PDB file of C-alpha atoms and ligand atoms in Angstrom:
ATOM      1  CA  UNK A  15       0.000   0.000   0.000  1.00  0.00           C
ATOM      2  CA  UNK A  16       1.432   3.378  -0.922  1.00  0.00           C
ATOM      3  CA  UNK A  17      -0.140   6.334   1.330  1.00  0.00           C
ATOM      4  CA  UNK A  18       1.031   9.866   0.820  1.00  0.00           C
ATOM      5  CA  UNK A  19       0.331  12.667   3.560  1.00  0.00           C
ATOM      6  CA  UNK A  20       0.358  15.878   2.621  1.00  0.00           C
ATOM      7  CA  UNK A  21      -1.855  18.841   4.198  1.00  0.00           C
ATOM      8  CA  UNK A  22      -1.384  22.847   5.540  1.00  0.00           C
ATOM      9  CA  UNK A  23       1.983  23.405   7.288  1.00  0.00           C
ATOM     10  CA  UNK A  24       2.169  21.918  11.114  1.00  0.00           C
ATOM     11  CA  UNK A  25      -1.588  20.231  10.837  1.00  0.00           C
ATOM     12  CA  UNK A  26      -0.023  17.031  12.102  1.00  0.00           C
ATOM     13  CA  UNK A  27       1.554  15.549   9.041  1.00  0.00           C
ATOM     14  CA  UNK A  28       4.843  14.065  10.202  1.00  0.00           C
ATOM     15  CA  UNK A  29       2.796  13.111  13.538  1.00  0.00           C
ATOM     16  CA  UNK A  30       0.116  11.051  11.617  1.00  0.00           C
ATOM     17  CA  UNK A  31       2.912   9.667   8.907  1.00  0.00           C
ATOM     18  CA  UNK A  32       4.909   8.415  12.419  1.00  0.00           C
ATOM     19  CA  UNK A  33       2.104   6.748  13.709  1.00  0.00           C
ATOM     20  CA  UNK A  34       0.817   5.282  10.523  1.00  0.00           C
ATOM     21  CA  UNK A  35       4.561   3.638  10.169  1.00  0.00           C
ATOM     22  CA  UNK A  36       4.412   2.412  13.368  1.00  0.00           C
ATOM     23  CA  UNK A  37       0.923   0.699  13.289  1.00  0.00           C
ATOM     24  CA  UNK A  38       1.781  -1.046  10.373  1.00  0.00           C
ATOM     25  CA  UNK A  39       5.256  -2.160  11.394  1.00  0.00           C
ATOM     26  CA  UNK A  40       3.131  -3.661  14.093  1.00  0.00           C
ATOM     27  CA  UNK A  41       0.834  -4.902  12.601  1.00  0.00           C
ATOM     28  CA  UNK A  42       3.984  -7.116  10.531  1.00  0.00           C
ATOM     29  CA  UNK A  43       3.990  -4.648   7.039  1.00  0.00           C
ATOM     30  CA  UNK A  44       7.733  -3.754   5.661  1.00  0.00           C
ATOM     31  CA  UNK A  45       7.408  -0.291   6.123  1.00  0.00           C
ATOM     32  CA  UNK A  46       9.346   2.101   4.177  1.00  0.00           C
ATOM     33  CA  UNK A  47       8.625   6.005   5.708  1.00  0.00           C
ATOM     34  CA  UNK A  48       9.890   8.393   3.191  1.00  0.00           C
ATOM     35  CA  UNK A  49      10.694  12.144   4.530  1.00  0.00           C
ATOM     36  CA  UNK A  50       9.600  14.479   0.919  1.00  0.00           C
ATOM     37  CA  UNK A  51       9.132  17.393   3.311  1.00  0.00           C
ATOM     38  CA  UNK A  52      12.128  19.731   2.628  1.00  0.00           C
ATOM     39  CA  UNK A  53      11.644  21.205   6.082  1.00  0.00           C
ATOM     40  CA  UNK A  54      12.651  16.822   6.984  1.00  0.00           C
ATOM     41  CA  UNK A  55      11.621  16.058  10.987  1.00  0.00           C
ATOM     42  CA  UNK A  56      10.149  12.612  10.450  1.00  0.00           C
ATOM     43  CA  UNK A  57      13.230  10.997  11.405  1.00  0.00           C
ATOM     44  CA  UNK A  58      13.227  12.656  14.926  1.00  0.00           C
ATOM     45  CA  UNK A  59       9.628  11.912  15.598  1.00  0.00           C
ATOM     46  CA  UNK A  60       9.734   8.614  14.553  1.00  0.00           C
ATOM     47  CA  UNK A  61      13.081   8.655  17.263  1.00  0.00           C
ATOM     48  CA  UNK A  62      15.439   7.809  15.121  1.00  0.00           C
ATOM     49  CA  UNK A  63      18.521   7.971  16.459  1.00  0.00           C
ATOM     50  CA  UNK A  64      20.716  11.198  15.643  1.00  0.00           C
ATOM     51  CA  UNK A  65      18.110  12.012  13.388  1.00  0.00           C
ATOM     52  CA  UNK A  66      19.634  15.637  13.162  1.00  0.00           C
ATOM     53  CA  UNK A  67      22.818  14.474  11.505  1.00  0.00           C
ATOM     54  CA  UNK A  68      21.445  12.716   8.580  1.00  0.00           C
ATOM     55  CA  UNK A  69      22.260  13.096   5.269  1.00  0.00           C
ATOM     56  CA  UNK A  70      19.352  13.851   2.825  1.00  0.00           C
ATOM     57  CA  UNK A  71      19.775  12.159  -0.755  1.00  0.00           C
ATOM     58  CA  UNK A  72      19.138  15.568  -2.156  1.00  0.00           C
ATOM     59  CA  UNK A  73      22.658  16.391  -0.611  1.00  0.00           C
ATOM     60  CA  UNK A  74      24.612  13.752  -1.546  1.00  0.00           C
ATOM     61  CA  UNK A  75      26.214  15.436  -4.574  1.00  0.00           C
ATOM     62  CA  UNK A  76      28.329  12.564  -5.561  1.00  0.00           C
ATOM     63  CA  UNK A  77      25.846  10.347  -5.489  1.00  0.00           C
ATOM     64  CA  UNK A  78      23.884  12.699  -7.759  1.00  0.00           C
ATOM     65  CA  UNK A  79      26.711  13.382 -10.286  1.00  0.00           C
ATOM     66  CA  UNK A  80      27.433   9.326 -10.048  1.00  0.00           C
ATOM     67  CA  UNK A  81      23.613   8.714 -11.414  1.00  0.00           C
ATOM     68  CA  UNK A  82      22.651  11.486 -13.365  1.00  0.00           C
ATOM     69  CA  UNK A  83      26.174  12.995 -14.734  1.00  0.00           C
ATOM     70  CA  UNK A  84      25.703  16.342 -12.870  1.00  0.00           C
ATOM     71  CA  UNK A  85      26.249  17.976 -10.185  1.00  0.00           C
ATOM     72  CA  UNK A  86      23.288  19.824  -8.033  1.00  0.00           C
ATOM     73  CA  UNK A  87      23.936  23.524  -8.668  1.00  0.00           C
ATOM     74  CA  UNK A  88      26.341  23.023 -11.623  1.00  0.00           C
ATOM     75  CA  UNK A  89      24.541  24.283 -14.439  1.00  0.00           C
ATOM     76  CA  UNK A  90      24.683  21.399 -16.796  1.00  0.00           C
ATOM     77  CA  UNK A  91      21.855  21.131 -19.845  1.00  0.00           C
ATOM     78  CA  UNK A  92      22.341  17.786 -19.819  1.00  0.00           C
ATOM     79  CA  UNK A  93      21.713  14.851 -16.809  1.00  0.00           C
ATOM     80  CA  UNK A  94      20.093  11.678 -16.908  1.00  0.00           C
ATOM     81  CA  UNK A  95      16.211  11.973 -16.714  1.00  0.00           C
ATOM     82  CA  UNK A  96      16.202   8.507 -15.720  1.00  0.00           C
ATOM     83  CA  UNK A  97      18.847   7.466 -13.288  1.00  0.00           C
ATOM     84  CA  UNK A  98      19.580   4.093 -12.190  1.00  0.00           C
ATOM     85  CA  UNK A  99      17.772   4.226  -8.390  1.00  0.00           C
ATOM     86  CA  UNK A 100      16.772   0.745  -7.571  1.00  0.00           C
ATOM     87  CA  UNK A 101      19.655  -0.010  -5.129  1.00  0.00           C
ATOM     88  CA  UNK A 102      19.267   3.456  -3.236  1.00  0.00           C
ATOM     89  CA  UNK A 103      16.626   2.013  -0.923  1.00  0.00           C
ATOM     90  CA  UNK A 104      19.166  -0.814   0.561  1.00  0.00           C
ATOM     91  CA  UNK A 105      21.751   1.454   0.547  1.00  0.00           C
ATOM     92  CA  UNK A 106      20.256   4.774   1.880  1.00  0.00           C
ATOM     93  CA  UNK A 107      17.688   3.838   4.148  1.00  0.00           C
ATOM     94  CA  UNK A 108      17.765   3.753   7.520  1.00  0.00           C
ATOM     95  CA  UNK A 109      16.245   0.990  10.236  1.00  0.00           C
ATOM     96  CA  UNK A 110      14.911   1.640  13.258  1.00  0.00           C
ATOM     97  CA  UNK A 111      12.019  -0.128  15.245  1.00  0.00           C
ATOM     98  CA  UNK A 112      11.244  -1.895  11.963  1.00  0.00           C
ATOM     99  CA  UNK A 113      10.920   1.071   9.557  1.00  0.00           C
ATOM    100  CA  UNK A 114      12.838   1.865   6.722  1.00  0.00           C
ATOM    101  CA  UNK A 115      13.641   5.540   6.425  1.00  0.00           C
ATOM    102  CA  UNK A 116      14.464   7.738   3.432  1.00  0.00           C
ATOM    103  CA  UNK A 117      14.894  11.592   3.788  1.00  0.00           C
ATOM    104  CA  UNK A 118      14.732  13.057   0.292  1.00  0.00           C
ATOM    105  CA  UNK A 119      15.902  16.861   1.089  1.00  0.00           C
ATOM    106  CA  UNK A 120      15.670  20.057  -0.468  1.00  0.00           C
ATOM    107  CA  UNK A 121      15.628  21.063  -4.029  1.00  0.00           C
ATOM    108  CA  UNK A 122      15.650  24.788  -5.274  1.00  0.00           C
ATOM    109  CA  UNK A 123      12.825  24.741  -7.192  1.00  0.00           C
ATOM    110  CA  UNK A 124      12.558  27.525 -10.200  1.00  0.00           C
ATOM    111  CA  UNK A 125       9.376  28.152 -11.397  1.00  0.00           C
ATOM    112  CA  UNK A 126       6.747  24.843 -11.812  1.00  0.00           C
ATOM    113  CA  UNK A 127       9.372  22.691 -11.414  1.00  0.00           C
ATOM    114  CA  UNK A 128      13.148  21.517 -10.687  1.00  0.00           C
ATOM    115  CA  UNK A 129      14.572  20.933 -13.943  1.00  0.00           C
ATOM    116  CA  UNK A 130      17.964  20.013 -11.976  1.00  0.00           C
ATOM    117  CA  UNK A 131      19.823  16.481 -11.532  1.00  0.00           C
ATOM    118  CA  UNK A 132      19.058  16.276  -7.849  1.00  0.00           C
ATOM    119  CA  UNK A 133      15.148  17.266  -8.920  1.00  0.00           C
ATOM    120  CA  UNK A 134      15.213  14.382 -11.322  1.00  0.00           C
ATOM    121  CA  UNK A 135      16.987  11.438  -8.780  1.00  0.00           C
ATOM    122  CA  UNK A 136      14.896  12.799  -6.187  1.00  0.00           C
ATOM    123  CA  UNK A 137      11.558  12.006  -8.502  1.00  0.00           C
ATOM    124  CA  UNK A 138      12.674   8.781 -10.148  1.00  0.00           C
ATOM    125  CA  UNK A 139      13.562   7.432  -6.794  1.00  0.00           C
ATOM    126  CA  UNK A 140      10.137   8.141  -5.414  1.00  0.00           C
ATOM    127  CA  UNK A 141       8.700   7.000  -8.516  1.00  0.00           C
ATOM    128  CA  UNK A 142      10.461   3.595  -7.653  1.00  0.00           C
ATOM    129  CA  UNK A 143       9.596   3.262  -3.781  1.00  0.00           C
ATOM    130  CA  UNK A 144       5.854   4.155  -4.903  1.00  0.00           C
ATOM    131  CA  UNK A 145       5.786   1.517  -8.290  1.00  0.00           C
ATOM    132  CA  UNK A 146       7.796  -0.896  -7.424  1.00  0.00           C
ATOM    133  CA  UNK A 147       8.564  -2.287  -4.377  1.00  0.00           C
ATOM    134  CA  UNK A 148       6.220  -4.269  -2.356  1.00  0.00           C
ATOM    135  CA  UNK A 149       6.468  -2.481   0.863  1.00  0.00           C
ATOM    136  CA  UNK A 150       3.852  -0.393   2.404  1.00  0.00           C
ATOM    137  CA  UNK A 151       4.933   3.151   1.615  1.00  0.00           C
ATOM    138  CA  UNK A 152       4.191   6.081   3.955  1.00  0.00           C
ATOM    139  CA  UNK A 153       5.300   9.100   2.539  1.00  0.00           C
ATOM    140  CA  UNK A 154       5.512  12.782   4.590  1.00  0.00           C
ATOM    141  CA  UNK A 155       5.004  15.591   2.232  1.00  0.00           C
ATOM    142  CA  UNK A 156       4.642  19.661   2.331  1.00  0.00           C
ATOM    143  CA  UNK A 157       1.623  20.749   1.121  1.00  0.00           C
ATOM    144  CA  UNK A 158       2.336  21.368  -2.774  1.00  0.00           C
ATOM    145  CA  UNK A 159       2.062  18.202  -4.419  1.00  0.00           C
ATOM    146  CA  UNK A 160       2.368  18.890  -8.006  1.00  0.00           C
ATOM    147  CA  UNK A 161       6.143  17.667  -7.711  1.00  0.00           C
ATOM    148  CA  UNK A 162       4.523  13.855  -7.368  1.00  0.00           C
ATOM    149  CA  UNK A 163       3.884  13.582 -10.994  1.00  0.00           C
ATOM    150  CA  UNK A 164       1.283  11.327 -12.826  1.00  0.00           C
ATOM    151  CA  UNK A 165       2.741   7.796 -12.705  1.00  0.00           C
ATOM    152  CA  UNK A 166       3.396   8.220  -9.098  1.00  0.00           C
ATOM    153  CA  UNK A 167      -0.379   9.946  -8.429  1.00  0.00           C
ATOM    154  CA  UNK A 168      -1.596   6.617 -10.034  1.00  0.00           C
ATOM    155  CA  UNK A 169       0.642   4.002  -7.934  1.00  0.00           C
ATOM    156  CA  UNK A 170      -0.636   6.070  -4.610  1.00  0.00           C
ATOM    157  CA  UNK A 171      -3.337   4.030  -3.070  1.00  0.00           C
ATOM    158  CA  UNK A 172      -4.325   7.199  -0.817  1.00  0.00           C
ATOM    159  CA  UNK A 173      -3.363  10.491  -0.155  1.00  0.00           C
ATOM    160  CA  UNK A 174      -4.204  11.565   3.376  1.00  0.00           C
ATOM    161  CA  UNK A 175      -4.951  15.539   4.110  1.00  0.00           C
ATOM    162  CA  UNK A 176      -4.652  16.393   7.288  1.00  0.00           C
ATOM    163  CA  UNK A 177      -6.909  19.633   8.613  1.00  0.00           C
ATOM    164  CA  UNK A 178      -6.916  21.071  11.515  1.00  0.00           C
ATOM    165  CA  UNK A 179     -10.365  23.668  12.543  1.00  0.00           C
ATOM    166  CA  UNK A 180      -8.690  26.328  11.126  1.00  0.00           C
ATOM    167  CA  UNK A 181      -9.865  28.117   7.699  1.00  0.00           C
ATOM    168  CA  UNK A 182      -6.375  27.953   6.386  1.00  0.00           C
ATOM    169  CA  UNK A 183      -5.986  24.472   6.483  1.00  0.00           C
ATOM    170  CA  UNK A 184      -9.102  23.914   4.610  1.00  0.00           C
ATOM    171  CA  UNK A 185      -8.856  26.635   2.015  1.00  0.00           C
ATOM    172  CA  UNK A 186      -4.845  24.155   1.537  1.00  0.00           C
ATOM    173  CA  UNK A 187      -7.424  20.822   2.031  1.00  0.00           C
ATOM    174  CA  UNK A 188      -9.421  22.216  -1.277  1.00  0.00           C
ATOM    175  CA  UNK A 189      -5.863  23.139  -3.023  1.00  0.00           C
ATOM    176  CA  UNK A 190      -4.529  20.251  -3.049  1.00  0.00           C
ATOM    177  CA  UNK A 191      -7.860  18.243  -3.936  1.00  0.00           C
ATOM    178  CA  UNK A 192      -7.475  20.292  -7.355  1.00  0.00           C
ATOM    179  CA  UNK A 193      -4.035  19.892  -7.839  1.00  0.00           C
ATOM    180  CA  UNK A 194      -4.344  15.792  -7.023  1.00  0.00           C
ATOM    181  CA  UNK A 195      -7.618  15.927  -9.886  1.00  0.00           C
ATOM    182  CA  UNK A 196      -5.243  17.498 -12.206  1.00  0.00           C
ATOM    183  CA  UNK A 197      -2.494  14.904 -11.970  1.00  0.00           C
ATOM    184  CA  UNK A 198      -5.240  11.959 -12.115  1.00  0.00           C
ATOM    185  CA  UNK A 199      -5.016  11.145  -8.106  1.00  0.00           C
ATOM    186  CA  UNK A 200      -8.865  10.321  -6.560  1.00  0.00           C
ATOM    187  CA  UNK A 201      -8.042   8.594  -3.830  1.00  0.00           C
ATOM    188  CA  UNK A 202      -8.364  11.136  -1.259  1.00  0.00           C
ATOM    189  CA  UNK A 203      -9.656  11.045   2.291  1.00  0.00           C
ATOM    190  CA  UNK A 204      -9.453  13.753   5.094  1.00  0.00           C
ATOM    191  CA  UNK A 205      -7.833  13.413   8.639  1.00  0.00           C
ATOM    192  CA  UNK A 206      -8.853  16.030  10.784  1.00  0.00           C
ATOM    193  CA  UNK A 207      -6.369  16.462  13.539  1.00  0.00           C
ATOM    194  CA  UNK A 208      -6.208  18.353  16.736  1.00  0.00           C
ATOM    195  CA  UNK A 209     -10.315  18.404  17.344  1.00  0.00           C
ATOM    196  CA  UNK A 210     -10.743  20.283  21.094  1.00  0.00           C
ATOM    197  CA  UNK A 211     -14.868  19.529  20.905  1.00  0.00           C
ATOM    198  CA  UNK A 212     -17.555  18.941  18.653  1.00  0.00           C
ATOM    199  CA  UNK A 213     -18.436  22.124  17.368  1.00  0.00           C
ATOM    200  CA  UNK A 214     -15.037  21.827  15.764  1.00  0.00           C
ATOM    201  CA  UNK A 215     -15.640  18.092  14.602  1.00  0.00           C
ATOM    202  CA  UNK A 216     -18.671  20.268  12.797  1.00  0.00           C
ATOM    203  CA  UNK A 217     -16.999  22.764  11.526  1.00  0.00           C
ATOM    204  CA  UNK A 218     -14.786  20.529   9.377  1.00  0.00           C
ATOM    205  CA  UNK A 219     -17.375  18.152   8.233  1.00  0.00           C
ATOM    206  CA  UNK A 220     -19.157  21.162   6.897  1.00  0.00           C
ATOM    207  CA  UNK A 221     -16.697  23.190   5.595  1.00  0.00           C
ATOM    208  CA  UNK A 222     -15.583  19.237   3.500  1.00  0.00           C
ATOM    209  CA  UNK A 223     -18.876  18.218   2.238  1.00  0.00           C
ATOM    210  CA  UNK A 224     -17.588  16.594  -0.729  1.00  0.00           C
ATOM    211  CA  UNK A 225     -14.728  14.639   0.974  1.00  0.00           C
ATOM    212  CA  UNK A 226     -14.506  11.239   2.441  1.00  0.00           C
ATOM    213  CA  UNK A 227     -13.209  11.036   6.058  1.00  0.00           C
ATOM    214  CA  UNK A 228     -11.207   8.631   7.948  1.00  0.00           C
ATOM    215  CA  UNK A 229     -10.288   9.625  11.185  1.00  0.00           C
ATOM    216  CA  UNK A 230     -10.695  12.765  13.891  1.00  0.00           C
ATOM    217  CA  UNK A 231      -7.939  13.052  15.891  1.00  0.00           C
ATOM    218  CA  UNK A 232      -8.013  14.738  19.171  1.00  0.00           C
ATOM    219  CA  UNK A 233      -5.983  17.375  20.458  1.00  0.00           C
ATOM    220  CA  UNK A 234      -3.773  15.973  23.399  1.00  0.00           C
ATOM    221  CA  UNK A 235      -1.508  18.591  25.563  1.00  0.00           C
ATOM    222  CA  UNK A 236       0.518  15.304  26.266  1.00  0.00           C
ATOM    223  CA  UNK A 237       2.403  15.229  22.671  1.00  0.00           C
ATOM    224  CA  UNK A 238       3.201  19.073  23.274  1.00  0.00           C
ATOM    225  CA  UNK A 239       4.575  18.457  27.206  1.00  0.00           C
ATOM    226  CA  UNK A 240       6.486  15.242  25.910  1.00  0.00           C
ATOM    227  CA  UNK A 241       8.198  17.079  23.389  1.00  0.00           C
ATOM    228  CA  UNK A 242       8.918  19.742  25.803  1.00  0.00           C
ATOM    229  CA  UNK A 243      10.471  17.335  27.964  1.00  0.00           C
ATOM    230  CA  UNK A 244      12.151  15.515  24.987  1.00  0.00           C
ATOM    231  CA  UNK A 245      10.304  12.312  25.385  1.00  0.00           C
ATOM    232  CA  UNK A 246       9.336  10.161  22.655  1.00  0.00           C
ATOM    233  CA  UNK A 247       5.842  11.723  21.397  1.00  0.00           C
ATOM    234  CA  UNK A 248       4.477   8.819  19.432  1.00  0.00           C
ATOM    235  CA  UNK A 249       4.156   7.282  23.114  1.00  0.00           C
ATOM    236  CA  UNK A 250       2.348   9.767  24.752  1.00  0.00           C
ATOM    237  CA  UNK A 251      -1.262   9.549  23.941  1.00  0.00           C
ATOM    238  CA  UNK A 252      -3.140   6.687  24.407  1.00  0.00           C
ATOM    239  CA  UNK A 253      -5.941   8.273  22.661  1.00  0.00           C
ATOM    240  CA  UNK A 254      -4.319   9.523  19.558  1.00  0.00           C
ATOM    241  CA  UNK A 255      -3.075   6.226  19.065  1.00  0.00           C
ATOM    242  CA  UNK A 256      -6.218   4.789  19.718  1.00  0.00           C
ATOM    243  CA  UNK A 257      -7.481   6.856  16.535  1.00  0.00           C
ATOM    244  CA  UNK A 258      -4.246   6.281  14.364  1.00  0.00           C
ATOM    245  CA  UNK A 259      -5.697   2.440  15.035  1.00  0.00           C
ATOM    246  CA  UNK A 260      -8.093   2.834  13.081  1.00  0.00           C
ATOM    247  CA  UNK A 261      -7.466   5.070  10.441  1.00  0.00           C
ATOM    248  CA  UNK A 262      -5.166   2.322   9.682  1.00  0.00           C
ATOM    249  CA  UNK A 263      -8.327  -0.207   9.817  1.00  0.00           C
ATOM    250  CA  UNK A 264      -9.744   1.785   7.388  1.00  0.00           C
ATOM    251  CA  UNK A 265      -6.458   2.399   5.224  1.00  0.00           C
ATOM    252  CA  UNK A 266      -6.215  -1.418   4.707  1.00  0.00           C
ATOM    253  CA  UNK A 267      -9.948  -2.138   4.396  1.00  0.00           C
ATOM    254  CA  UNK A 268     -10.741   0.043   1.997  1.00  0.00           C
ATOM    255  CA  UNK A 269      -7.350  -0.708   0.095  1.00  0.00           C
ATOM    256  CA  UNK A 270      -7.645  -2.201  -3.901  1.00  0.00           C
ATOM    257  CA  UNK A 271      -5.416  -3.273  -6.253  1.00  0.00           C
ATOM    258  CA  UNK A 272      -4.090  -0.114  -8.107  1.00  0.00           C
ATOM    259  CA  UNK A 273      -3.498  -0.363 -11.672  1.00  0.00           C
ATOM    260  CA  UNK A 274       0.631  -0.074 -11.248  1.00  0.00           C
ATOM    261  CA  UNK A 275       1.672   0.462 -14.476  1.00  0.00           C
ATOM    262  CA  UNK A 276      -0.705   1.569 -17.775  1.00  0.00           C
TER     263      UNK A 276
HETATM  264  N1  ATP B 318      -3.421  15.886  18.013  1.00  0.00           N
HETATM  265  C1  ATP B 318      -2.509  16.761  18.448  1.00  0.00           C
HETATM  266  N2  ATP B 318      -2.617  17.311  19.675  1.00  0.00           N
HETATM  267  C2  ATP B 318      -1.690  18.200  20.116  1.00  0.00           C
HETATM  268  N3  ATP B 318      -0.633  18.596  19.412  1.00  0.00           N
HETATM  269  C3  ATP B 318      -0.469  18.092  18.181  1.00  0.00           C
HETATM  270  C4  ATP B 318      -1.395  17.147  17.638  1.00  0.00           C
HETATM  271  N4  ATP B 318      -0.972  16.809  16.387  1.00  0.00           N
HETATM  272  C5  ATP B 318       0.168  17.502  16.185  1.00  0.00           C
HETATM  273  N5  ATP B 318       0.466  18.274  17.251  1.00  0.00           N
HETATM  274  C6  ATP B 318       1.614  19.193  17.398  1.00  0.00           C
HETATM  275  O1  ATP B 318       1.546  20.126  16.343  1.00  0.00           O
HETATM  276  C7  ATP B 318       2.859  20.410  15.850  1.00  0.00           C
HETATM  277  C8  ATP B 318       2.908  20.119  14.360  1.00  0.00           C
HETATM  278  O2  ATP B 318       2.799  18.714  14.155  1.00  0.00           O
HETATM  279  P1  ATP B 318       3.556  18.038  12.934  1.00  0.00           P
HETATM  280  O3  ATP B 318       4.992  18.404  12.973  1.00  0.00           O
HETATM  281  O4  ATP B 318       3.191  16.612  12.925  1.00  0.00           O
HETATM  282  O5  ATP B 318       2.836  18.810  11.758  1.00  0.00           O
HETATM  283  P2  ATP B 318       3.283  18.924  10.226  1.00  0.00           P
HETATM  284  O6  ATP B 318       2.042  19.115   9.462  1.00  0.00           O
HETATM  285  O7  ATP B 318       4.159  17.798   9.868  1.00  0.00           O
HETATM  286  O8  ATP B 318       4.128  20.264  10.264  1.00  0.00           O
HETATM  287  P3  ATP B 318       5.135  20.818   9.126  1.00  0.00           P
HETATM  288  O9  ATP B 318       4.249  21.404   8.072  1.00  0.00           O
HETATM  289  O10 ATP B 318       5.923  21.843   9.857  1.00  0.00           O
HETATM  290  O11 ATP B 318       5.934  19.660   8.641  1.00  0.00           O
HETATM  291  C9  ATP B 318       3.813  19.548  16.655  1.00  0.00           C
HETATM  292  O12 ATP B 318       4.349  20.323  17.687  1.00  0.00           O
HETATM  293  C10 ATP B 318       2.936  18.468  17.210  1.00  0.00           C
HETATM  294  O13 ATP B 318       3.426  17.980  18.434  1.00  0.00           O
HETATM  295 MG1   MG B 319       6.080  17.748   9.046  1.00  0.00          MG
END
């Protein structure tokens, strides 16, 4: 199952794409967690060990110039649209609690796109996790998603927007609805996070008519005081995790066979 997270900036993204990871590495799935948020923290929340002092792929210039023939910055016309990426998962990704990690980095982005060599590794290596391997693959995105591209928009089982009751984050919820329509994604359902009481629950529903729902999470003070006190947050509410349960219940329920490929 591939599941792609994307939503208004600090709804609860990385949270939700944490917890999701770790259900389903409980649960006995090969989980591969991808980080495609330039602004990467899902390596620290998921408590990865010196999470700070890892290396995104979009940094790795040799490793770029290696597969594409260029150099990120150098201002080469020419670099492999289609670099050879099938052994960067074994060889980049990092374990931990029985996830798989990959943190993807930054790209300068010009205009609607990065015409660049790390821009083009960084896509055909997400086109690969997302196609072709058989893992269940969680990834934590910003909120622009026009990067993903149509093959992977058709290998992604469901992409998950988080809200929160805020305006903002549903005016971002509608964005990226049109953006996923225009690169052929349907699969969308809503997670509204950080619900304080049900005239926000309400608020949501009816500001999201259209959209299918799969989970409310509450708000918990006990994720905000554990990362205060630099304890592990995915541990500290019972009740989110609770909820995470079964958004994942309905993740694999509701789960059919994508057409991969044509
Ligand atoms: N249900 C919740 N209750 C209380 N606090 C929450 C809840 N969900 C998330 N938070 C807090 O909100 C903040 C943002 O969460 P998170 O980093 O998961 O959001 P994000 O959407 O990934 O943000 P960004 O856009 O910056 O990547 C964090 O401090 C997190 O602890
Ligand atoms: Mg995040």
């Amino acid at each position: 199952m591939k599941i792609a997270i994307s939503g208004k900036g600090g709804v609860g993204k990385t949270i939700l794409a944490a917890l999701l990871s770790k259900t389903f590495a409980e649960s006995g799935y090969s989980v591969i967690a991808i980080d495609a948020d330039p602004d990467a923290n899902l390596a620290a929340t998921l408590g990865f060990p010196h999470a700070d002092k890892i290396t995104p792929i979009s940094e790795m210039s040799s490793l770029i110039e290696e597969r594409t023939g260029a150099r990120p910055g150098q201002a080469s016309p020419y670099f492999k649209l289609n670099p050879k990426v099938d052994d960067l998962p074994e060889k980049y990704s990092l374990k931990h609690n029985g996830i798989s990690l990959m943190v993807m980095g930054r790209i300068k982005r010009g205009g609607t796109g990065c015409y660049c060599p790390e821009g083009a590794l960084l896509q055909a290596l997400i086109t690969h996790l997302v196609l072709f391997r058989n893992e269940v693959v969680i990834l934590d995105m910003e909120a622009g998603i026009e990067h993903l591209g149509r093959a992977i928009a058709k290998a992604v089982d469901r992409l998950i927007v988080v809200v929160e009751p805020s305006r903002r984050s549903i005016e971002t919820a509608y964005r990226i609805n049109k953006l996923a329509h225009d690169i052929g994604l349907q699969n969308i359902a809503v997670v509204a996070n950080k619900i304080r009481s049900q005239a926000e629950r309400e608020f949501i529903i009816s500001s999201l008519p259209d959209f299918e729902f799969f989970g409310f999470i509450p708000y918990d003070q006990a994720i905000i005081d554990a990362d205060l006190a630099n304890l592990p947050p995915l541990d500290s509410s019972q009740q989110i995790i609770n909820e995470v349960r079964n958004i994942y219940h309905k993740l694999v329920s509701t789960a059919q066979t994508p057409s991969r490929i044509n």
